[in-house]
Amino acid sequence: MKKFLAFAFLVLTSSAALADGWRDNYIGLRIHKNENIAFTYDIHGGSDTTIRRDNFGLGAIVGNKLSEHVVIEFETAYTGAEQRKYGTKYDYDIWANMFNMYLTQELEGAISPYAGIGIGFAGIWGDIKTPANHISDSTFDLSYQAMIGINFALNERIDFNMGLKYQYYGEIEHSKNGTEIATTDVSGTEFYFGATYKFDLK
């Protein structure tokens, strides 16, 4: 968690520096409610096991409104799951870093429905413990997502947003003695909500 917070701080500060001279910037926090996030553990030559966990994730965002209808955004977020099933303990941590683009339409100056897509990379850590074996692996894989939601302008500076998204986080390969023995495919459908602070850089 300490590494996650340190990286999020570096990303946000560096992104703000790169945005020097832009207008309609924002920075904020987002909480993800994982609805049925799935970790499908597939043993080569054997059966697969899917663990599902309803839990929460935390993210930070920084973005810019390029035009009346187009918004771009960088998002870094952490989520994970831990569960025991059939005598095996599964422990996963995910750290996704996404570049998002939204199409939005402002209604009456306060409500803006939007749809968006995102692409980026996710760090996935997997730890599998059975009575006989312990496998621990990590990877950095391509991730993508699609979102729909609504943004509410509470005042000139503070916005509240909520939405629904599907995200494919990626796949991690599990190896033993240098040989791949299984993979875990990670995806989830999530509700999210958050708040942003708008500012100009001049």
Coordinates of C-alpha atoms in Angstrom, one line a residue:
M1 CA 0.0 0.0 0.0
K2 CA 2.9 2.4 0.8
K3 CA 4.3 1.8 -2.7
F4 CA 0.9 2.5 -4.2
L5 CA 0.4 5.8 -2.4
A6 CA 3.9 6.9 -3.3
F7 CA 3.4 6.2 -7.0
A8 CA 0.0 7.8 -7.0
F9 CA 1.5 11.0 -5.6
L10 CA 4.3 11.0 -8.2
V11 CA 1.9 10.5 -11.0
L12 CA -0.4 13.3 -9.9
T13 CA 2.3 15.8 -9.3
S14 CA 4.1 15.1 -12.6
S15 CA 0.8 15.1 -14.6
A16 CA -0.1 18.5 -13.1
A17 CA 3.3 19.8 -14.1
L18 CA 2.9 18.6 -17.6
A19 CA -0.5 20.3 -17.8
D20 CA 1.0 23.8 -17.3
G21 CA -0.9 26.2 -19.4
W22 CA -4.0 24.0 -19.8
R23 CA -7.4 25.1 -18.7
D24 CA -10.3 23.2 -17.2
N25 CA -8.1 20.8 -15.3
Y26 CA -9.3 18.6 -12.4
I27 CA -7.8 16.3 -9.8
G28 CA -9.8 13.9 -7.7
L29 CA -10.4 10.6 -5.9
R30 CA -12.5 7.6 -7.1
I31 CA -13.8 4.6 -5.1
H32 CA -14.6 1.4 -7.1
K33 CA -17.2 -1.1 -5.8
N34 CA -16.2 -4.4 -7.4
E35 CA -19.3 -6.3 -8.5
N36 CA -18.3 -9.8 -9.2
I37 CA -14.7 -9.2 -10.1
A38 CA -13.4 -12.5 -11.4
F39 CA -10.0 -14.2 -11.1
T40 CA -10.0 -17.3 -13.3
Y41 CA -7.2 -19.6 -12.3
D42 CA -6.6 -22.1 -15.1
I43 CA -4.2 -25.0 -14.5
H44 CA -2.7 -26.3 -17.7
G45 CA -3.8 -29.8 -18.4
G46 CA -6.3 -29.6 -15.5
S47 CA -9.3 -27.8 -14.3
D48 CA -9.9 -24.1 -13.7
T49 CA -11.2 -22.3 -10.6
T50 CA -12.9 -18.9 -10.6
I51 CA -12.9 -16.9 -7.4
R52 CA -15.3 -13.9 -7.3
R53 CA -15.1 -11.2 -4.7
D54 CA -17.3 -8.1 -4.0
N55 CA -14.9 -5.5 -2.5
F56 CA -13.6 -2.0 -2.9
G57 CA -10.8 -0.3 -4.8
L58 CA -9.3 3.2 -4.6
G59 CA -8.1 5.4 -7.4
A60 CA -6.7 8.9 -8.1
I61 CA -7.4 10.8 -11.3
V62 CA -6.1 13.9 -13.0
G63 CA -7.7 15.2 -16.3
N64 CA -8.5 18.0 -18.6
K65 CA -11.6 19.1 -20.6
L66 CA -10.2 19.5 -24.1
S67 CA -13.4 20.9 -25.6
E68 CA -17.1 21.1 -24.9
H69 CA -17.6 17.4 -25.5
V70 CA -14.1 15.7 -25.0
V71 CA -12.4 15.0 -21.7
I72 CA -9.0 13.2 -21.3
E73 CA -7.9 11.7 -18.0
F74 CA -5.1 9.7 -16.3
E75 CA -6.3 7.2 -13.7
T76 CA -4.3 5.1 -11.3
A77 CA -6.2 2.6 -9.1
Y78 CA -5.6 -0.3 -6.7
T79 CA -7.8 -3.3 -6.1
G80 CA -7.4 -6.9 -5.0
A81 CA -8.9 -10.0 -3.6
E82 CA -8.1 -12.7 -1.1
Q83 CA -10.1 -15.9 -0.8
R84 CA -9.7 -19.6 0.2
K85 CA -11.4 -22.2 -1.9
Y86 CA -11.1 -26.0 -2.0
G87 CA -8.1 -25.8 0.5
T88 CA -6.2 -23.3 -1.7
K89 CA -5.6 -19.7 -0.7
Y90 CA -5.7 -17.2 -3.5
D91 CA -4.3 -13.7 -3.0
Y92 CA -4.2 -11.1 -5.8
D93 CA -3.2 -7.4 -5.9
I94 CA -3.9 -5.2 -9.0
W95 CA -2.5 -1.7 -9.7
A96 CA -4.0 -0.3 -13.0
N97 CA -2.8 2.8 -14.7
M98 CA -5.1 4.0 -17.5
F99 CA -5.4 6.7 -20.0
N100 CA -9.1 7.5 -20.4
M101 CA -11.1 9.5 -23.0
Y102 CA -14.7 10.6 -22.5
L103 CA -17.5 12.0 -24.7
T104 CA -19.8 14.2 -22.6
Q105 CA -22.8 16.4 -23.0
E106 CA -23.6 19.1 -20.5
L107 CA -27.3 19.5 -19.6
E108 CA -28.6 22.7 -17.9
G109 CA -25.0 23.5 -16.8
A110 CA -24.9 21.1 -13.9
I111 CA -25.5 17.5 -15.1
S112 CA -23.3 15.8 -17.7
P113 CA -23.8 12.2 -18.9
Y114 CA -20.8 10.6 -20.5
A115 CA -19.4 7.5 -22.1
G116 CA -15.7 6.6 -22.2
I117 CA -13.0 4.1 -23.0
G118 CA -9.6 3.6 -21.5
I119 CA -6.4 1.8 -22.2
G120 CA -3.3 1.2 -20.1
F121 CA -1.3 -1.3 -18.2
A122 CA -1.9 -3.2 -15.0
G123 CA 0.5 -4.7 -12.5
I124 CA -0.9 -8.0 -11.2
W125 CA 0.6 -9.9 -8.3
G126 CA -0.7 -13.4 -7.6
D127 CA 0.1 -15.6 -4.6
I128 CA -1.3 -19.2 -4.6
K129 CA -0.9 -21.4 -1.6
T130 CA -1.9 -25.1 -1.5
P131 CA -1.1 -27.6 1.2
A132 CA 1.8 -28.8 -1.0
N133 CA 2.9 -25.8 -3.1
H134 CA 3.3 -22.0 -2.9
I135 CA 3.4 -20.1 -6.1
S136 CA 4.1 -16.3 -6.3
D137 CA 4.3 -14.4 -9.5
S138 CA 3.8 -10.9 -10.9
T139 CA 3.3 -9.3 -14.4
F140 CA 2.6 -6.1 -16.2
D141 CA -0.1 -6.6 -18.8
L142 CA -2.3 -4.6 -21.2
S143 CA -5.6 -3.4 -19.6
Y144 CA -8.7 -1.8 -21.2
Q145 CA -12.0 -0.5 -19.9
A146 CA -15.3 1.0 -21.0
M147 CA -17.4 3.4 -18.8
I148 CA -20.7 5.2 -18.7
G149 CA -21.7 7.6 -16.0
I150 CA -23.0 11.0 -14.9
N151 CA -21.1 14.0 -13.6
F152 CA -22.8 16.5 -11.3
A153 CA -21.3 20.0 -10.9
L154 CA -21.9 20.9 -7.3
N155 CA -20.4 24.4 -7.7
E156 CA -17.7 26.1 -9.8
R157 CA -14.9 24.0 -8.3
I158 CA -16.3 20.7 -7.0
D159 CA -17.9 17.9 -9.1
F160 CA -19.3 14.6 -8.1
N161 CA -19.4 11.7 -10.5
M162 CA -20.7 8.1 -10.6
G163 CA -20.8 5.4 -13.1
L164 CA -20.5 1.8 -14.2
K165 CA -17.5 0.2 -16.0
Y166 CA -16.2 -3.1 -17.3
Q167 CA -12.5 -3.5 -17.1
Y168 CA -10.2 -6.3 -18.4
Y169 CA -7.2 -6.1 -16.1
G170 CA -5.0 -8.7 -17.8
E171 CA -3.5 -12.1 -17.4
I172 CA -0.8 -13.3 -15.0
E173 CA 1.3 -16.5 -15.7
H174 CA 2.1 -18.8 -12.8
S175 CA 5.4 -20.7 -13.1
K176 CA 7.2 -23.4 -11.1
N177 CA 10.8 -24.2 -11.6
G178 CA 10.8 -22.1 -14.7
T179 CA 7.8 -23.8 -16.3
E180 CA 4.4 -22.1 -16.7
I181 CA 1.8 -24.3 -15.0
A182 CA -1.2 -22.0 -14.9
T183 CA -2.6 -18.6 -15.7
T184 CA -5.1 -16.2 -14.0
D185 CA -7.3 -14.0 -16.1
V186 CA -8.7 -11.0 -14.3
S187 CA -11.8 -8.9 -15.3
G188 CA -14.6 -7.1 -13.5
T189 CA -17.8 -5.1 -13.7
E190 CA -17.6 -2.2 -11.2
F191 CA -19.7 0.7 -9.9
Y192 CA -17.7 3.8 -9.0
F193 CA -18.2 7.2 -7.5
G194 CA -15.8 10.0 -6.7
A195 CA -15.2 13.8 -6.4
T196 CA -13.0 16.1 -8.3
Y197 CA -11.6 19.6 -7.8
K198 CA -11.4 21.9 -10.9
F199 CA -8.7 24.4 -11.4
D200 CA -6.9 26.5 -14.1
L201 CA -3.1 26.7 -14.6
K202 CA -2.0 30.1 -15.9

